[in-house]
Coordinates of C-alpha atoms and ligand atoms in Angstrom, one line a residue:
X24 CA -53.3 -46.6 0.2
X25 CA -52.2 -46.1 -3.4
X26 CA -50.6 -49.0 -5.0
X27 CA -47.0 -48.9 -5.7
X28 CA -47.1 -50.6 -9.1
X29 CA -49.9 -49.6 -11.4
X30 CA -51.0 -51.3 -14.7
X31 CA -52.5 -49.3 -17.5
X32 CA -54.0 -50.6 -20.8
X33 CA -53.5 -48.9 -24.2
X34 CA -55.2 -45.5 -24.2
X35 CA -55.7 -45.3 -20.5
X36 CA -55.3 -41.8 -19.1
X37 CA -52.8 -41.6 -16.3
X38 CA -53.6 -38.0 -15.4
X39 CA -54.8 -34.9 -17.2
X40 CA -53.4 -31.4 -17.5
X41 CA -54.6 -29.3 -14.7
X42 CA -55.0 -32.2 -12.2
X43 CA -53.4 -31.8 -8.8
X44 CA -50.0 -33.5 -8.7
X45 CA -50.1 -36.0 -5.9
X46 CA -47.3 -38.3 -7.0
X47 CA -44.7 -38.9 -9.7
X48 CA -44.0 -42.1 -11.6
X49 CA -41.3 -44.2 -13.1
X50 CA -42.1 -46.2 -16.3
X51 CA -41.3 -49.8 -15.7
X52 CA -42.5 -51.2 -19.0
X53 CA -44.6 -50.0 -21.9
X54 CA -44.8 -46.4 -23.1
X55 CA -46.5 -43.2 -22.0
X56 CA -47.4 -40.3 -24.2
X57 CA -47.2 -36.8 -22.8
X58 CA -49.5 -34.3 -24.6
X59 CA -51.4 -31.1 -24.3
X60 CA -54.8 -30.4 -25.8
X61 CA -55.7 -26.8 -26.7
X62 CA -59.0 -25.9 -28.5
X63 CA -59.4 -29.6 -29.5
X64 CA -56.0 -29.9 -31.0
X65 CA -53.7 -32.5 -29.4
X66 CA -50.0 -31.6 -29.4
X67 CA -47.8 -34.5 -28.4
X68 CA -44.8 -33.5 -26.3
X69 CA -42.9 -36.7 -25.6
X70 CA -43.0 -40.5 -25.6
X71 CA -41.6 -41.9 -22.4
X72 CA -40.2 -45.5 -22.1
X73 CA -38.9 -47.7 -19.4
X74 CA -36.7 -46.0 -16.9
X75 CA -38.1 -42.5 -17.5
X76 CA -39.8 -40.2 -15.0
X77 CA -43.1 -38.4 -15.3
X78 CA -45.3 -36.2 -13.0
X79 CA -42.3 -34.6 -11.2
X80 CA -42.9 -31.1 -12.4
X81 CA -46.1 -30.5 -10.3
X82 CA -44.3 -31.8 -7.3
X83 CA -41.3 -29.5 -7.8
X84 CA -43.2 -26.3 -8.3
X85 CA -46.4 -27.1 -6.4
X86 CA -48.6 -26.2 -9.4
X87 CA -51.0 -28.4 -11.3
X88 CA -50.1 -31.0 -14.0
X89 CA -48.4 -29.2 -16.9
X90 CA -49.5 -31.8 -19.4
X91 CA -51.7 -35.0 -19.8
X92 CA -50.3 -38.5 -19.8
X93 CA -51.7 -41.7 -21.3
X94 CA -50.5 -45.2 -22.1
X95 CA -49.9 -46.0 -25.7
X96 CA -49.5 -49.7 -25.0
X97 CA -49.9 -51.9 -21.9
X98 CA -47.8 -50.1 -19.3
X99 CA -46.6 -50.6 -15.8
X100 CA -45.7 -47.6 -13.6
X101 CA -44.1 -47.4 -10.1
X102 CA -45.5 -44.4 -8.2
X103 CA -43.2 -42.2 -6.3
X104 CA -44.7 -40.2 -3.4
X105 CA -44.6 -36.4 -3.2
X106 CA -42.4 -36.7 -0.1
X107 CA -39.8 -38.9 -1.9
X108 CA -39.3 -36.1 -4.4
X109 CA -39.8 -33.0 -2.3
X110 CA -37.6 -34.1 0.6
X111 CA -34.7 -34.6 -1.8
X112 CA -35.3 -31.2 -3.3
X113 CA -35.4 -29.5 0.1
X114 CA -32.1 -31.1 1.0
X115 CA -30.4 -29.9 -2.2
X116 CA -28.1 -26.9 -2.3
X117 CA -30.2 -23.7 -2.6
X118 CA -28.6 -22.9 -6.0
X119 CA -29.5 -26.3 -7.3
X120 CA -33.1 -25.9 -6.1
X121 CA -33.3 -22.6 -7.8
X122 CA -32.0 -23.9 -11.1
X123 CA -34.5 -26.8 -11.0
X124 CA -37.4 -24.4 -10.5
X125 CA -36.2 -22.2 -13.3
X126 CA -36.1 -25.2 -15.7
X127 CA -39.5 -26.4 -14.7
X128 CA -40.9 -22.9 -15.3
X129 CA -39.3 -22.8 -18.7
X130 CA -40.7 -26.1 -19.6
X131 CA -44.3 -25.1 -18.7
X132 CA -44.0 -22.0 -20.9
X133 CA -42.6 -24.1 -23.7
X134 CA -45.4 -26.6 -23.5
X135 CA -48.3 -24.2 -23.6
X136 CA -46.6 -21.4 -25.6
X137 CA -48.2 -19.1 -23.0
X138 CA -45.9 -16.5 -21.6
X139 CA -46.2 -16.5 -17.8
X140 CA -45.9 -13.3 -15.9
X141 CA -42.4 -13.4 -14.5
X142 CA -42.8 -14.5 -10.9
X143 CA -39.7 -14.9 -8.8
X144 CA -39.6 -18.3 -7.2
X145 CA -39.3 -18.3 -3.5
X146 CA -35.6 -17.8 -2.3
X147 CA -34.6 -16.4 -5.6
X148 CA -33.2 -13.2 -4.2
X149 CA -30.9 -14.9 -1.7
X150 CA -29.8 -17.3 -4.4
X151 CA -29.0 -14.6 -6.9
X152 CA -27.2 -12.6 -4.3
X153 CA -25.2 -15.7 -3.3
X154 CA -24.2 -16.4 -6.9
X155 CA -23.1 -12.8 -7.4
X156 CA -21.1 -13.0 -4.2
X157 CA -19.5 -16.2 -5.4
X158 CA -18.6 -14.7 -8.8
X159 CA -17.0 -11.7 -7.0
X160 CA -15.0 -14.1 -4.8
X161 CA -13.8 -16.0 -7.8
X162 CA -12.4 -12.8 -9.2
X163 CA -11.1 -11.6 -5.9
X164 CA -8.2 -14.1 -6.2
X165 CA -7.3 -13.0 -9.7
X166 CA -7.6 -9.3 -8.9
X167 CA -5.4 -9.6 -5.9
X168 CA -8.0 -8.6 -3.4
X169 CA -7.1 -11.2 -0.9
X170 CA -4.3 -10.9 1.6
X171 CA -3.1 -12.6 4.7
X172 CA -2.8 -11.2 8.2
X173 CA -0.9 -12.7 11.0
X174 CA -1.7 -12.8 14.7
X175 CA 1.0 -13.7 17.2
X176 CA 0.6 -16.7 19.4
X177 CA 2.5 -16.1 22.6
X178 CA 4.3 -18.5 25.0
X179 CA 2.5 -17.8 28.3
X180 CA 5.5 -18.8 30.4
X181 CA 7.8 -16.0 29.0
X182 CA 5.4 -13.9 26.8
X183 CA 7.6 -14.4 23.8
X184 CA 6.1 -14.9 20.3
X185 CA 6.0 -18.6 19.5
X186 CA 4.4 -18.2 16.1
X187 CA 1.5 -16.7 14.1
X188 CA -1.9 -17.7 13.0
X189 CA -2.5 -16.8 9.4
X190 CA -6.0 -15.2 8.8
X191 CA -7.2 -14.4 5.4
X192 CA -8.7 -11.0 4.5
X193 CA -10.8 -9.9 1.5
X194 CA -11.1 -6.2 0.8
X195 CA -13.8 -6.1 -1.8
X196 CA -14.0 -2.9 -3.9
X197 CA -17.8 -3.1 -3.8
X198 CA -18.5 -4.6 -0.4
X199 CA -15.6 -3.3 1.7
X200 CA -13.9 -5.8 4.0
X201 CA -15.8 -9.1 4.1
X202 CA -15.6 -11.4 7.1
X203 CA -13.5 -14.5 6.5
X204 CA -15.9 -16.8 8.2
X205 CA -18.6 -15.7 5.7
X206 CA -16.6 -15.8 2.5
X207 CA -14.6 -18.9 3.4
X208 CA -17.9 -20.6 4.3
X209 CA -19.2 -19.8 0.9
X210 CA -15.9 -20.9 -0.8
X211 CA -16.3 -24.2 1.1
X212 CA -19.7 -24.7 -0.3
X213 CA -18.2 -24.7 -3.8
X214 CA -14.9 -25.9 -5.3
X215 CA -13.6 -22.3 -4.9
X216 CA -12.1 -23.4 -1.6
X217 CA -9.4 -25.3 -3.6
X218 CA -7.8 -22.4 -5.5
X219 CA -8.2 -20.1 -2.5
X220 CA -6.9 -22.7 -0.1
X221 CA -3.8 -23.3 -2.3
X222 CA -3.2 -19.6 -2.6
X223 CA -3.3 -19.3 1.2
X224 CA -0.8 -22.1 1.6
X225 CA 1.5 -20.6 -0.9
X226 CA 1.4 -17.1 0.7
X227 CA 1.9 -18.5 4.2
X228 CA 4.8 -20.6 3.3
X229 CA 6.4 -17.8 1.4
X230 CA 5.9 -15.4 4.3
X231 CA 7.3 -18.0 6.7
X232 CA 10.5 -18.3 4.7
X233 CA 10.7 -14.4 4.8
X234 CA 10.1 -14.4 8.5
X235 CA 13.0 -16.7 9.1
X236 CA 15.3 -14.6 6.9
X237 CA 14.2 -11.4 8.7
X238 CA 14.5 -12.9 12.2
X239 CA 17.3 -15.6 12.0
X240 CA 17.6 -15.7 15.8
X241 CA 14.1 -17.3 16.1
X242 CA 14.3 -20.3 13.8
X243 CA 11.4 -22.0 15.6
X244 CA 8.8 -19.3 14.7
X245 CA 5.9 -21.0 13.0
X246 CA 2.9 -20.1 11.0
X247 CA -0.3 -21.8 11.7
X248 CA -2.6 -22.2 8.6
X249 CA -6.3 -22.7 8.9
X250 CA -7.3 -25.6 6.6
X251 CA -10.9 -26.1 5.7
X252 CA -12.6 -29.5 5.6
X253 CA -12.9 -29.8 1.8
X254 CA -9.3 -28.6 1.3
X255 CA -8.0 -31.1 3.7
X256 CA -9.9 -34.0 2.1
X257 CA -8.8 -33.1 -1.4
X258 CA -6.4 -35.7 -2.8
X259 CA -3.9 -33.1 -3.8
X260 CA -3.7 -31.4 -0.4
X261 CA -0.4 -33.0 0.6
X262 CA 1.2 -32.3 -2.8
X263 CA 0.3 -28.7 -2.7
X264 CA 1.7 -28.3 0.8
X265 CA 4.9 -30.2 0.0
X266 CA 5.4 -28.3 -3.2
X267 CA 5.2 -24.9 -1.3
X268 CA 7.5 -26.2 1.5
X269 CA 10.1 -27.3 -1.0
X270 CA 9.8 -24.2 -3.2
X271 CA 10.5 -21.9 -0.3
X272 CA 12.8 -24.2 1.7
X273 CA 11.1 -24.0 5.1
X274 CA 11.3 -26.6 7.8
X275 CA 8.1 -28.6 8.1
X276 CA 8.2 -28.4 11.9
X277 CA 7.4 -24.6 11.5
X278 CA 4.3 -25.3 9.5
X279 CA 1.3 -25.8 11.7
X280 CA -2.0 -26.9 10.3
X281 CA -5.2 -25.8 12.1
X282 CA -8.0 -28.3 11.5
X283 CA -11.4 -28.6 13.2
X284 CA -13.2 -31.5 14.6
X285 CA -15.4 -31.5 11.6
X286 CA -12.5 -32.6 9.4
X287 CA -12.0 -35.6 11.6
X288 CA -15.6 -36.7 11.3
X289 CA -15.2 -37.3 7.6
X290 CA -13.7 -40.6 8.3
X291 CA -10.8 -42.9 7.3
X292 CA -9.1 -40.9 4.5
X293 CA -8.8 -37.8 6.8
X294 CA -7.2 -39.9 9.5
X295 CA -4.7 -41.5 7.1
X296 CA -3.8 -38.1 5.9
X297 CA -3.2 -36.9 9.4
X298 CA -0.8 -39.8 10.0
X299 CA 1.0 -39.0 6.7
X300 CA 1.4 -35.3 7.6
X301 CA 2.6 -36.1 11.1
X302 CA 5.2 -38.5 9.6
X303 CA 6.4 -35.8 7.3
X304 CA 6.9 -33.5 10.3
X305 CA 4.1 -31.0 10.2
X306 CA 2.4 -30.0 13.5
X307 CA -1.3 -30.5 13.8
X308 CA -3.5 -28.2 15.9
X309 CA -7.1 -29.0 16.7
X310 CA -9.0 -25.7 16.4
X311 CA -12.3 -24.6 18.1
X312 CA -11.9 -27.5 20.5
X313 CA -15.1 -28.2 22.4
X314 CA -17.5 -26.6 20.0
X315 CA -18.0 -29.4 17.6
X316 CA -19.0 -33.0 18.3
X317 CA -15.9 -33.7 20.2
X318 CA -15.0 -37.2 20.8
X319 CA -12.3 -37.5 23.4
X320 CA -11.0 -40.6 21.6
X321 CA -9.6 -38.4 18.9
X322 CA -7.2 -37.0 21.5
X323 CA -5.8 -40.4 22.2
X324 CA -5.8 -42.0 18.7
X325 CA -4.8 -39.1 16.5
X326 CA -1.4 -37.5 15.9
X327 CA -2.3 -34.1 17.3
X328 CA 0.1 -31.7 18.9
X329 CA -2.0 -28.8 20.1
X330 CA -5.5 -28.1 21.2
X331 CA -6.9 -24.6 20.7
X332 CA -9.4 -23.8 23.4
X333 CA -12.3 -21.9 21.7
X334 CA -12.7 -18.3 22.5
X335 CA -16.3 -18.8 23.3
X336 CA -15.2 -20.7 26.5
X337 CA -12.3 -18.4 27.2
X338 CA -14.4 -15.3 26.9
X339 CA -16.8 -16.5 29.6
X340 CA -14.2 -18.1 31.9
X341 CA -13.9 -14.9 34.1
X342 CA -17.7 -14.6 34.8
X343 CA -19.1 -18.1 34.3
X344 CA -17.9 -20.8 36.7
X345 CA -19.0 -23.6 34.3
X346 CA -17.0 -22.1 31.4
X347 CA -14.0 -21.8 33.8
X348 CA -14.3 -25.5 34.8
X349 CA -14.5 -26.4 31.1
X350 CA -11.3 -24.5 30.3
X351 CA -9.5 -26.1 33.3
X352 CA -10.7 -29.5 32.3
X353 CA -9.5 -29.1 28.7
X354 CA -6.1 -27.8 29.9
X355 CA -5.8 -30.8 32.3
X356 CA -6.7 -33.4 29.8
X357 CA -4.3 -31.9 27.3
X358 CA -1.5 -31.9 29.8
X359 CA -2.1 -35.5 30.7
X360 CA -2.1 -36.5 27.1
X361 CA 1.1 -34.5 26.5
X362 CA -0.7 -32.0 24.2
X363 CA 0.0 -28.3 24.3
X364 CA -2.9 -25.8 24.6
X365 CA -3.5 -22.4 23.0
X366 CA -6.2 -20.2 24.6
X367 CA -7.6 -17.8 21.9
X368 CA -9.5 -14.6 22.4
X369 CA -7.4 -13.2 25.2
X370 CA -8.4 -9.5 25.3
X371 CA -7.1 -8.3 28.7
X372 CA -4.4 -9.0 31.2
X373 CA -6.9 -10.7 33.4
X374 CA -7.5 -13.4 30.9
X375 CA -3.8 -13.8 30.3
X376 CA -3.3 -14.4 34.1
X377 CA -6.2 -16.8 34.3
X378 CA -4.9 -18.9 31.5
X379 CA -1.4 -18.9 33.0
X380 CA -2.8 -20.1 36.3
X381 CA -4.6 -22.9 34.5
X382 CA -1.3 -24.0 32.9
X383 CA -2.3 -23.1 29.4
X384 CA 0.9 -23.1 27.3
X385 CA 0.1 -20.4 24.7
X386 CA -2.2 -17.5 24.3
X387 CA -3.6 -15.5 21.4
X388 CA -5.8 -12.4 21.4
X389 CA -6.2 -8.6 21.0
X390 CA -4.3 -8.2 24.4
X391 CA -1.1 -9.2 22.6
X392 CA -2.0 -8.0 19.1
X393 CA -4.7 -7.9 16.4
X394 CA -3.9 -9.8 13.2
X395 CA -1.5 -7.6 11.2
X396 CA -0.2 -7.5 7.7
X397 CA 3.1 -9.4 7.3
X398 CA 5.2 -6.3 6.9
X399 CA 4.1 -5.1 10.4
X400 CA 4.8 -8.2 12.5
X401 CA 7.7 -8.2 14.9
X402 CA 8.3 -11.1 17.2
X403 CA 8.8 -10.2 20.9
Ligands
LIG515 P1 -10.7 -19.0 13.8 O1 -9.8 -19.9 13.1 O2 -11.3 -19.5 15.1 O3 -9.9 -17.6 14.0 C1 -9.9 -16.9 15.2 C2 -10.7 -15.6 15.0 O4 -10.7 -14.9 16.2 C3 -10.1 -14.7 14.0 O5 -11.2 -14.0 13.4 C4 -9.4 -13.6 14.8 O6 -9.2 -12.4 14.2 C5 -10.3 -13.5 16.0 N1 -9.6 -13.1 17.2 C6 -8.3 -13.2 17.6 N2 -8.1 -12.7 18.8 C7 -9.3 -12.2 19.2 C8 -9.7 -11.5 20.4 O7 -8.9 -11.2 21.3 N3 -11.0 -11.1 20.5 C9 -11.9 -11.4 19.5 N4 -13.1 -11.0 19.6 N5 -11.5 -12.1 18.4 C10 -10.2 -12.4 18.2 P2 -11.3 -13.8 11.8 O8 -9.9 -13.5 11.3 O9 -12.4 -12.9 11.5 O10 -11.6 -15.3 11.3 C11 -12.8 -15.9 11.5 C12 -12.8 -17.3 11.0 O11 -12.7 -17.4 9.6 C13 -11.6 -18.2 11.6 O12 -11.9 -18.6 12.9 C14 -11.6 -19.3 10.6 O13 -12.6 -20.2 10.8 C15 -11.9 -18.5 9.3 N6 -10.7 -18.2 8.6 C16 -9.9 -17.1 8.7 N7 -8.8 -17.1 7.9 C17 -8.9 -18.3 7.3 C18 -8.0 -19.0 6.4 O14 -6.9 -18.5 6.0 N8 -8.4 -20.3 6.0 C19 -9.6 -20.8 6.4 N9 -9.9 -22.1 5.9 N10 -10.4 -20.2 7.3 C20 -10.1 -19.0 7.7
LIG516 P1 -46.3 -32.8 -14.3 O1 -46.4 -31.3 -14.7 O2 -46.4 -33.1 -12.9 O3 -47.3 -33.6 -15.1 C1 -47.1 -33.7 -16.5 C2 -45.8 -34.4 -16.8 O4 -45.4 -34.5 -18.1 C3 -44.7 -33.4 -16.2 O5 -44.8 -33.3 -14.8 C4 -43.5 -34.1 -16.8 O6 -43.1 -35.3 -16.1 C5 -44.0 -34.5 -18.2 N1 -43.6 -33.5 -19.2 C6 -44.2 -32.2 -19.2 N2 -43.7 -31.6 -20.3 C7 -42.8 -32.4 -20.9 C8 -42.0 -32.3 -22.1 N3 -41.9 -31.2 -22.8 N4 -41.2 -33.4 -22.4 C9 -41.2 -34.5 -21.6 N5 -42.0 -34.6 -20.5 C10 -42.8 -33.6 -20.2
LIG517 CA1 -8.0 -21.0 13.6
LIG518 CA1 -11.6 -20.5 17.0

């Protein structure tokens, strides 16, 4: 077993350029010189003191040592295993991984003054595509390429429109229509989700106030807004929502927030926020119920109003008895806990009837309507 702490005397070589990189080191005390030797000429590259790292480059790029290292005075190093470094790198965001590899490559070229044949690191194409996609998404907001569509949520007892789920759309001039689960997923990986999320809130609340002006006989019509995890966690979330509600003068009880179980898993702050939103009068809907790591205790402890039964269960309920049982079970639990249910993905009359029999309160799906631009929605 290699020793964790290693002592070197003045002039001791720690490793040489071209050696295999089996571990990295941290300097505890003393000093290490990093140098390269070419045609008998030694070129010093750096002097590293306590707290500094060495030997990480060979681990990052899997190549041999880029330089030699020797102690310039009595020195103690702590060795770091290959796994300690490489596991962290594997866990990092693919863009970060890419950037680290680029930097290491540049440093190797810089040290030896040898131009390396451009060799694309593994993953580079996907990473570059992702960064381009992200830049386009960033501009999409400024260039007005995003818009909201609204899909009716129907009361299954009288088939009247209860409200609308807001679903974002991106018509990219280069890519055509992009699926929201894809671009919102990407936005969520970066802080882009915050401006996009705020824009969505503003649009939805503005359209909600228009809706009430256009249809004054249906003052309870609501708009249900999908809120991503990072957006919900952000400290300004409530302020942004409140500012929009006050600006457009809508009633908070007609603003529904669709969150997923993932949001609840983030812990205490999210739970406090839910309480606060509930106190303010917003309605909270748990989306994709049953697909995440559901804990039934959420249903008891949290101020939720509605459960949305995921379309993956609804879709199979007619053909698969287990999915049918699951839907029934969710509808029953919800009823006992005085929560309302929405069944999503209702594509035919058969599904509508099945969900009515189960005692589901609301339904949503292509059978009633596809998501439509605001100008085309007419409550039934
Ligand atoms: P979701 O929240 O589960 O939205 C329901 C999805 O089911 C929507 O897909 C909707 O168009 C689709 N859908 C509705 N009825 C039917 C039906 O009868 N059959 C089928 N096959 N599909 C139906 P969409 O609009 O493509 O959105 C996909 C996901 O993207 C959403 O899933 C949500 O996770 C995310 N998303 C969409 N809009 C937003 C948004 O404004 N904010 C956030 N944070 N996420 C959004
Ligand atoms: P590695 O290539 O594994 O082995 C040599 C180490 O020297 C290298 O990792 C870095 O830790 C370090 N190193 C290489 N070049 C430089 C430099 N220009 N400045 C500082 N440290 C360097
Ligand atoms: Ca939803
Ligand atoms: Ca869903």
